[in-house]
mmCIF file of C-alpha atoms in Angstrom:
data_model
loop_
_atom_site.group_PDB
_atom_site.id
_atom_site.type_symbol
_atom_site.label_atom_id
_atom_site.label_comp_id
_atom_site.label_asym_id
_atom_site.label_seq_id
_atom_site.Cartn_x
_atom_site.Cartn_y
_atom_site.Cartn_z
ATOM 1 C CA MET B 1 35.041 44.560 28.787
ATOM 2 C CA ALA B 2 37.256 46.799 31.144
ATOM 3 C CA ILE B 3 39.515 44.069 32.964
ATOM 4 C CA PHE B 4 41.919 44.215 29.268
ATOM 5 C CA ALA B 5 42.471 47.810 29.421
ATOM 6 C CA LEU B 6 44.172 47.056 32.797
ATOM 7 C CA PRO B 7 47.778 46.543 33.315
ATOM 8 C CA GLN B 8 49.710 43.856 34.723
ATOM 9 C CA PRO B 9 50.078 42.644 37.271
ATOM 10 C CA LEU B 10 46.362 43.587 38.436
ATOM 11 C CA MET B 11 45.256 42.868 34.556
ATOM 12 C CA SER B 12 45.839 38.840 35.863
ATOM 13 C CA PHE B 13 43.846 39.738 39.629
ATOM 14 C CA TYR B 14 40.880 40.513 37.798
ATOM 15 C CA LYS B 15 41.226 38.187 34.692
ATOM 16 C CA GLU B 16 41.564 35.148 36.983
ATOM 17 C CA HIS B 17 38.057 36.535 39.230
ATOM 18 C CA ILE B 18 36.953 37.576 35.764
ATOM 19 C CA ASP B 19 33.985 34.824 36.018
ATOM 20 C CA PHE B 20 32.539 36.178 39.784
ATOM 21 C CA ILE B 21 32.932 39.460 38.469
ATOM 22 C CA THR B 22 30.541 39.673 36.087
ATOM 23 C CA GLN B 23 27.842 38.023 37.534
ATOM 24 C CA GLN B 24 28.418 40.137 41.136
ATOM 25 C CA ALA B 25 28.360 43.292 39.502
ATOM 26 C CA VAL B 26 24.598 42.692 38.720
ATOM 27 C CA ASN B 27 23.536 43.089 42.331
ATOM 28 C CA PRO B 28 22.981 45.821 42.881
ATOM 29 C CA ASP B 29 20.179 47.034 40.719
ATOM 30 C CA LYS B 30 18.836 43.405 43.091
ATOM 31 C CA ARG B 31 19.347 44.547 45.853
ATOM 32 C CA ARG B 32 17.500 47.951 45.047
ATOM 33 C CA TYR B 33 14.575 46.063 45.840
ATOM 34 C CA ILE B 34 15.967 44.807 48.857
ATOM 35 C CA VAL B 35 18.291 46.647 50.533
ATOM 36 C CA VAL B 36 17.366 49.540 52.637
ATOM 37 C CA GLY B 37 19.199 52.835 51.048
ATOM 38 C CA GLU B 38 19.985 50.956 47.984
ATOM 39 C CA ALA B 39 17.998 52.450 45.109
ATOM 40 C CA PRO B 40 19.280 56.787 44.853
ATOM 41 C CA LYS B 41 22.260 54.993 44.470
ATOM 42 C CA HIS B 42 21.865 54.511 40.647
ATOM 43 C CA TYR B 43 20.377 57.651 39.746
ATOM 44 C CA MET B 44 20.769 61.692 40.482
ATOM 45 C CA ASP B 45 17.301 63.752 39.402
ATOM 46 C CA ILE B 46 19.485 66.747 37.822
ATOM 47 C CA GLU B 47 16.145 68.883 38.173
ATOM 48 C CA TYR B 48 15.829 68.866 42.096
ATOM 49 C CA TYR B 49 19.414 69.993 42.850
ATOM 50 C CA THR B 50 19.312 72.173 38.942
ATOM 51 C CA ASP B 51 21.911 72.069 36.220
ATOM 52 C CA SER B 52 23.920 74.445 38.154
ATOM 53 C CA ILE B 53 25.397 70.933 40.621
ATOM 54 C CA LEU B 54 27.420 70.157 37.816
ATOM 55 C CA ALA B 55 29.213 73.309 38.180
ATOM 56 C CA VAL B 56 29.911 73.474 41.354
ATOM 57 C CA CYS B 57 30.597 68.918 42.114
ATOM 58 C CA PRO B 58 29.917 69.839 46.074
ATOM 59 C CA THR B 59 31.038 67.382 48.473
ATOM 60 C CA TRP B 60 28.519 64.713 50.403
ATOM 61 C CA THR B 61 29.283 67.428 53.434
ATOM 62 C CA GLN B 62 28.225 70.223 51.416
ATOM 63 C CA ALA B 63 24.732 68.886 50.157
ATOM 64 C CA SER B 64 24.085 67.907 53.325
ATOM 65 C CA GLU B 65 24.893 71.323 54.686
ATOM 66 C CA ARG B 66 22.108 73.030 51.585
ATOM 67 C CA TYR B 67 19.883 69.884 50.861
ATOM 68 C CA PRO B 68 17.739 67.851 53.659
ATOM 69 C CA GLU B 69 18.489 64.459 54.801
ATOM 70 C CA ASP B 70 15.593 62.700 52.678
ATOM 71 C CA SER B 71 15.654 65.774 50.122
ATOM 72 C CA LEU B 72 19.099 64.050 48.456
ATOM 73 C CA GLN B 73 17.978 60.515 49.627
ATOM 74 C CA ALA B 74 14.878 61.021 47.457
ATOM 75 C CA HIS B 75 16.369 62.688 44.552
ATOM 76 C CA GLY B 76 19.847 60.253 43.911
ATOM 77 C CA ILE B 77 22.669 60.118 45.298
ATOM 78 C CA LEU B 78 24.932 58.437 42.462
ATOM 79 C CA PRO B 79 27.550 60.770 41.941
ATOM 80 C CA TRP B 80 28.208 60.918 46.147
ATOM 81 C CA ASN B 81 27.744 57.356 46.548
ATOM 82 C CA LEU B 82 30.757 56.044 43.130
ATOM 83 C CA ILE B 83 33.123 59.284 45.356
ATOM 84 C CA ARG B 84 32.918 57.415 48.228
ATOM 85 C CA LEU B 85 33.501 53.874 47.280
ATOM 86 C CA SER B 86 36.386 54.914 45.270
ATOM 87 C CA TYR B 87 38.105 55.317 48.754
ATOM 88 C CA ARG B 88 36.370 52.251 50.005
ATOM 89 C CA LEU B 89 38.289 50.155 47.070
ATOM 90 C CA THR B 90 41.505 51.916 47.791
ATOM 91 C CA ASP B 91 41.227 50.982 51.118
ATOM 92 C CA ALA B 92 40.644 47.567 50.353
ATOM 93 C CA PHE B 93 43.584 47.978 48.305
ATOM 94 C CA LYS B 94 45.536 49.142 50.613
ATOM 95 C CA THR B 95 44.743 46.474 53.169
ATOM 96 C CA LYS B 96 44.740 43.293 50.106
ATOM 97 C CA ASP B 97 41.725 42.267 51.296
ATOM 98 C CA ALA B 98 40.872 40.472 48.084
ATOM 99 C CA LYS B 99 37.534 39.887 48.474
ATOM 100 C CA LEU B 100 36.290 42.849 49.210
ATOM 101 C CA ILE B 101 38.213 43.979 46.323
ATOM 102 C CA LEU B 102 36.502 41.903 44.083
ATOM 103 C CA LYS B 103 33.477 42.775 45.879
ATOM 104 C CA LEU B 104 34.011 46.485 45.646
ATOM 105 C CA SER B 105 35.187 46.354 42.132
ATOM 106 C CA ALA B 106 31.562 44.650 40.669
ATOM 107 C CA ASP B 107 30.159 47.157 42.704
ATOM 108 C CA MET B 108 31.326 50.361 40.875
ATOM 109 C CA GLY B 109 31.886 48.405 38.146
ATOM 110 C CA HIS B 110 27.809 48.356 38.237
ATOM 111 C CA TYR B 111 27.397 52.608 39.218
ATOM 112 C CA ILE B 112 29.773 53.735 36.913
ATOM 113 C CA GLY B 113 27.796 52.142 33.802
ATOM 114 C CA ASP B 114 23.966 53.969 35.611
ATOM 115 C CA LEU B 115 26.438 57.246 35.381
ATOM 116 C CA HIS B 116 26.678 56.641 32.124
ATOM 117 C CA VAL B 117 23.011 56.447 31.033
ATOM 118 C CA PRO B 118 21.769 58.829 30.427
ATOM 119 C CA LEU B 119 17.888 58.582 31.552
ATOM 120 C CA HIS B 120 19.624 58.008 35.469
ATOM 121 C CA THR B 121 20.347 61.799 35.007
ATOM 122 C CA THR B 122 16.653 63.053 35.195
ATOM 123 C CA LYS B 123 13.471 62.316 36.613
ATOM 124 C CA ASN B 124 11.720 61.599 33.261
ATOM 125 C CA TYR B 125 13.837 58.746 34.026
ATOM 126 C CA ASN B 126 11.228 56.352 32.041
ATOM 127 C CA GLY B 127 9.391 58.984 29.566
ATOM 128 C CA GLN B 128 6.761 58.486 32.259
ATOM 129 C CA LEU B 129 6.132 62.102 31.928
ATOM 130 C CA THR B 130 6.550 62.916 28.353
ATOM 131 C CA GLY B 131 3.944 59.590 27.451
ATOM 132 C CA GLN B 132 6.983 57.338 26.352
ATOM 133 C CA HIS B 133 6.917 55.308 29.024
ATOM 134 C CA GLY B 134 9.341 52.174 28.513
ATOM 135 C CA ILE B 135 12.399 54.118 26.802
ATOM 136 C CA HIS B 136 14.446 53.906 29.684
ATOM 137 C CA GLY B 137 14.360 49.446 28.238
ATOM 138 C CA LEU B 138 15.162 50.666 25.201
ATOM 139 C CA TRP B 139 17.475 52.796 25.839
ATOM 140 C CA GLU B 140 19.861 50.966 28.132
ATOM 141 C CA SER B 141 18.204 47.114 27.356
ATOM 142 C CA ARG B 142 16.971 46.791 24.028
ATOM 143 C CA LEU B 143 19.324 48.286 21.820
ATOM 144 C CA PRO B 144 22.170 46.744 23.424
ATOM 145 C CA GLU B 145 20.370 43.437 23.252
ATOM 146 C CA LEU B 146 19.941 44.133 18.869
ATOM 147 C CA PHE B 147 23.293 45.883 18.069
ATOM 148 C CA ALA B 148 26.085 45.784 21.251
ATOM 149 C CA SER B 149 27.696 42.767 19.121
ATOM 150 C CA ASN B 150 28.698 45.180 16.382
ATOM 151 C CA TYR B 151 30.323 48.014 18.843
ATOM 152 C CA SER B 152 33.881 48.058 19.219
ATOM 153 C CA TYR B 153 35.025 47.562 23.455
ATOM 154 C CA TYR B 154 39.042 48.089 22.395
ATOM 155 C CA VAL B 155 39.521 51.586 24.505
ATOM 156 C CA GLY B 156 43.132 51.401 25.009
ATOM 157 C CA SER B 157 44.831 51.269 27.982
ATOM 158 C CA ALA B 158 43.708 52.258 31.825
ATOM 159 C CA THR B 159 45.196 55.770 32.559
ATOM 160 C CA GLN B 160 45.496 57.237 36.481
ATOM 161 C CA ILE B 161 42.074 59.834 37.053
ATOM 162 C CA PRO B 162 44.251 62.902 38.760
ATOM 163 C CA SER B 163 40.949 63.721 40.488
ATOM 164 C CA ILE B 164 38.931 60.884 40.880
ATOM 165 C CA PRO B 165 35.554 63.355 42.239
ATOM 166 C CA LYS B 166 36.275 65.517 38.804
ATOM 167 C CA ALA B 167 36.338 62.847 37.058
ATOM 168 C CA VAL B 168 32.484 61.245 38.497
ATOM 169 C CA TRP B 169 30.809 65.076 37.522
ATOM 170 C CA SER B 170 32.287 65.385 34.269
ATOM 171 C CA ALA B 171 30.643 62.183 33.175
ATOM 172 C CA LEU B 172 27.455 62.263 34.453
ATOM 173 C CA ALA B 173 27.109 66.205 33.208
ATOM 174 C CA ALA B 174 28.185 64.235 29.754
ATOM 175 C CA SER B 175 24.839 61.936 30.671
ATOM 176 C CA ARG B 176 22.924 64.390 31.104
ATOM 177 C CA THR B 177 23.700 66.381 27.716
ATOM 178 C CA CYS B 178 21.977 63.219 26.013
ATOM 179 C CA VAL B 179 19.153 62.959 28.244
ATOM 180 C CA ASP B 180 17.193 65.750 25.776
ATOM 181 C CA SER B 181 18.293 63.143 22.408
ATOM 182 C CA VAL B 182 17.269 60.753 23.983
ATOM 183 C CA LEU B 183 13.639 61.955 24.343
ATOM 184 C CA LYS B 184 13.211 64.504 21.941
ATOM 185 C CA ILE B 185 14.429 62.024 19.035
ATOM 186 C CA GLU B 186 12.222 58.856 20.303
ATOM 187 C CA LEU B 187 9.145 61.230 20.242
ATOM 188 C CA LYS B 188 9.376 62.331 17.106
ATOM 189 C CA LEU B 189 10.357 58.813 15.751
ATOM 190 C CA GLN B 190 6.593 57.495 17.580
ATOM 191 C CA GLN B 191 4.880 60.509 14.671
ATOM 192 C CA LYS B 192 6.386 58.314 12.545
ATOM 193 C CA PHE B 193 5.617 54.908 13.220
ATOM 194 C CA SER B 194 1.754 53.429 14.177
ATOM 195 C CA GLU B 195 1.771 51.821 17.208
ATOM 196 C CA ASP B 196 1.401 48.230 16.133
ATOM 197 C CA LYS B 197 4.854 49.210 14.651
ATOM 198 C CA ILE B 198 6.536 50.376 17.650
ATOM 199 C CA PHE B 199 6.279 47.616 19.615
ATOM 200 C CA SER B 200 5.863 44.241 18.582
ATOM 201 C CA TYR B 201 5.551 41.096 20.380
ATOM 202 C CA GLU B 202 8.370 37.506 20.828
ATOM 203 C CA ASP B 203 8.529 35.266 23.054
ATOM 204 C CA ARG B 204 11.274 34.982 25.735
ATOM 205 C CA ASN B 205 11.282 32.333 27.976
ATOM 206 C CA GLY B 206 7.882 30.617 26.449
ATOM 207 C CA GLN B 207 6.064 33.884 27.120
ATOM 208 C CA ASN B 208 4.501 36.401 25.157
ATOM 209 C CA VAL B 209 6.064 39.418 25.297
ATOM 210 C CA ARG B 210 5.662 43.606 23.897
ATOM 211 C CA VAL B 211 9.043 44.091 22.431
ATOM 212 C CA TYR B 212 9.907 47.473 20.949
ATOM 213 C CA SER B 213 9.894 46.228 17.457
ATOM 214 C CA HIS B 214 13.349 45.757 15.558
ATOM 215 C CA ALA B 215 12.336 48.849 13.220
ATOM 216 C CA PHE B 216 11.228 50.927 15.767
ATOM 217 C CA SER B 217 14.287 50.628 17.427
ATOM 218 C CA GLU B 218 16.903 49.824 14.364
ATOM 219 C CA ALA B 219 15.795 53.626 13.473
ATOM 220 C CA TYR B 220 15.972 54.849 16.976
ATOM 221 C CA HIS B 221 19.218 53.249 16.771
ATOM 222 C CA LYS B 222 20.601 54.844 13.736
ATOM 223 C CA ALA B 223 18.712 58.130 14.914
ATOM 224 C CA LEU B 224 20.785 58.364 18.258
ATOM 225 C CA ASN B 225 24.468 58.821 16.056
ATOM 226 C CA ASP B 226 26.047 56.259 18.378
ATOM 227 C CA MET B 227 24.967 57.404 21.633
ATOM 228 C CA VAL B 228 25.041 53.837 22.894
ATOM 229 C CA GLN B 229 28.143 52.797 21.981
ATOM 230 C CA ARG B 230 29.901 56.062 22.488
ATOM 231 C CA ARG B 231 28.160 55.589 26.027
ATOM 232 C CA MET B 232 28.974 52.040 26.726
ATOM 233 C CA ARG B 233 32.804 52.760 25.753
ATOM 234 C CA ALA B 234 33.202 55.523 28.288
ATOM 235 C CA ALA B 235 32.255 53.020 30.630
ATOM 236 C CA ILE B 236 33.922 50.542 29.715
ATOM 237 C CA LYS B 237 37.098 52.791 30.086
ATOM 238 C CA MET B 238 36.220 54.750 33.239
ATOM 239 C CA THR B 239 35.367 51.299 34.689
ATOM 240 C CA ALA B 240 39.289 50.523 33.873
ATOM 241 C CA ASP B 241 41.069 53.915 34.594
ATOM 242 C CA MET B 242 38.886 53.828 38.411
ATOM 243 C CA TRP B 243 40.091 50.327 39.330
ATOM 244 C CA TYR B 244 43.489 51.235 38.159
ATOM 245 C CA THR B 245 43.315 54.409 40.121
ATOM 246 C CA CYS B 246 42.348 53.058 43.501
ATOM 247 C CA TRP B 247 45.686 50.966 42.888
ATOM 248 C CA VAL B 248 47.525 53.525 42.146
ATOM 249 C CA ASN B 249 46.492 55.296 45.153
ATOM 250 C CA ALA B 250 46.814 52.544 47.585
ATOM 251 C CA GLY B 251 50.388 52.454 46.071
ATOM 252 C CA LYS B 252 50.156 50.122 43.475
ATOM 253 C CA PRO B 253 50.244 46.235 46.259
ATOM 254 C CA ASP B 254 51.545 43.273 44.562
ATOM 255 C CA PRO B 255 48.127 41.065 43.571
ATOM 256 C CA LYS B 256 50.800 38.469 44.298
ATOM 257 C CA LEU B 257 50.773 39.052 47.968
ATOM 258 C CA PHE B 258 46.799 39.447 48.278
ATOM 259 C CA ALA B 259 45.628 35.940 50.132
ATOM 260 C CA GLU B 260 43.197 34.212 48.424
ATOM 261 C CA PRO B 261 38.856 35.429 48.801
ATOM 262 C CA VAL B 262 37.626 33.172 50.568
ATOM 263 C CA PHE B 263 34.132 34.311 51.360
ATOM 264 C CA SER B 264 32.132 32.362 54.921
ATOM 265 C CA GLU B 265 29.056 30.287 54.765
ATOM 266 C CA GLU B 266 26.892 32.862 55.727
ATOM 267 C CA GLU B 267 28.329 35.308 52.961
ATOM 268 C CA MET B 268 27.894 32.222 50.241
ATOM 269 C CA GLU B 269 24.131 32.613 51.472
ATOM 270 C CA GLU B 270 24.452 36.136 50.588
ATOM 271 C CA LEU B 271 24.941 35.700 47.317
ATOM 272 C CA ALA B 272 22.899 33.202 46.684
ATOM 273 C CA HIS B 273 19.656 35.185 47.620
ATOM 274 C CA LEU B 274 20.645 37.769 45.903
ATOM 275 C CA LYS B 275 20.653 34.892 42.971
ATOM 276 C CA SER B 276 17.945 34.217 43.442
ATOM 277 C CA ALA B 277 16.362 37.618 43.333
ATOM 278 C CA ALA B 278 13.892 38.238 40.499
ATOM 279 C CA ASN B 279 15.901 40.036 37.843
ATOM 280 C CA GLU B 280 13.223 43.055 37.622
ATOM 281 C CA ALA B 281 14.120 46.058 34.860
ATOM 282 C CA CYS B 282 15.800 48.796 36.033
ATOM 283 C CA SER B 283 13.460 51.628 37.963
ATOM 284 C CA HIS B 284 15.548 54.155 37.038
#
C-alpha cells in the first residue's frame, strides 16, 4: 500500500516490482532464526534503557559508549537499525543499484512495521510476565486477520521527512505509549470471559489449531478503539515517506536509468532458502 502513496516516477519503479517487494518483506522474520544478529533488529526493550531514552534519542555511537555491546544486542536495536538502513537505501539510490534498492526497501518496510507494534517496545512482548501469553499474536496477527478487510489504507501522498532519526524515535515513542492499553485491556477482558470462550479451534491446513475466539477478538478489537488500524496506517505512511526521503536525499535519480535488477545464482539460492524457511510466529 505504501507504493501507491509515492509520487511519479518513483511509484512506477516500485509498482513494477511490487510482487518482489511484497514477498521479500517477510525475509527479516525468517532471517532471525538462521542469521546471527538479526533478532535484535526487530525490537527494543524500553524497560532496560528506561523511557528516558525516548527523550534523549541517542545515536548509535552515543548508545555504544553507554551500554555494553552484548546488552544492546540482548535488549534490541530496532531504531538504530532502521536509521542505518535509511542511509544504506540512500546510497543505493545514489548508485542507481535497483537490486539493492528493492531488497533494502522490502527490509525497511518490515522493520517499520515492527516499529509500529507496541509489543515490540517492551520486555513483556508476549504477555509472558503478566499471564497473557499469546497476546503478541492476538494483537498483530489475529485481529488483522479478522478485521483488516474493513480498514482504510489510503494515507495520502508521501512527504519528505526532515529528520529520519527524529521520525524513527517519534514512531517508537508512539508505539510505547500504547503498551499499557494493549496489556490492561486484554487482561480486563480475560476476567469477563471464561477460558472456553476466550479460545476456540479452527482448521488450519488440515490441523485443528487453538486460536483466540471471534467473540473475544471482537471485544478486544472494539475496546482498543481502532488502535490496530491506526498503527497500520501510520506504518504505511512512514514506509512511503522513508522510501521517498531516501530517494530525495540521493538527488532524485531517474528510475528509468536504473539497470534491470539481475540476481546471481547464489542470490537466487539465498532467496529460495529464505522462502522455504519455517514461517515461525514472531517471538518479539
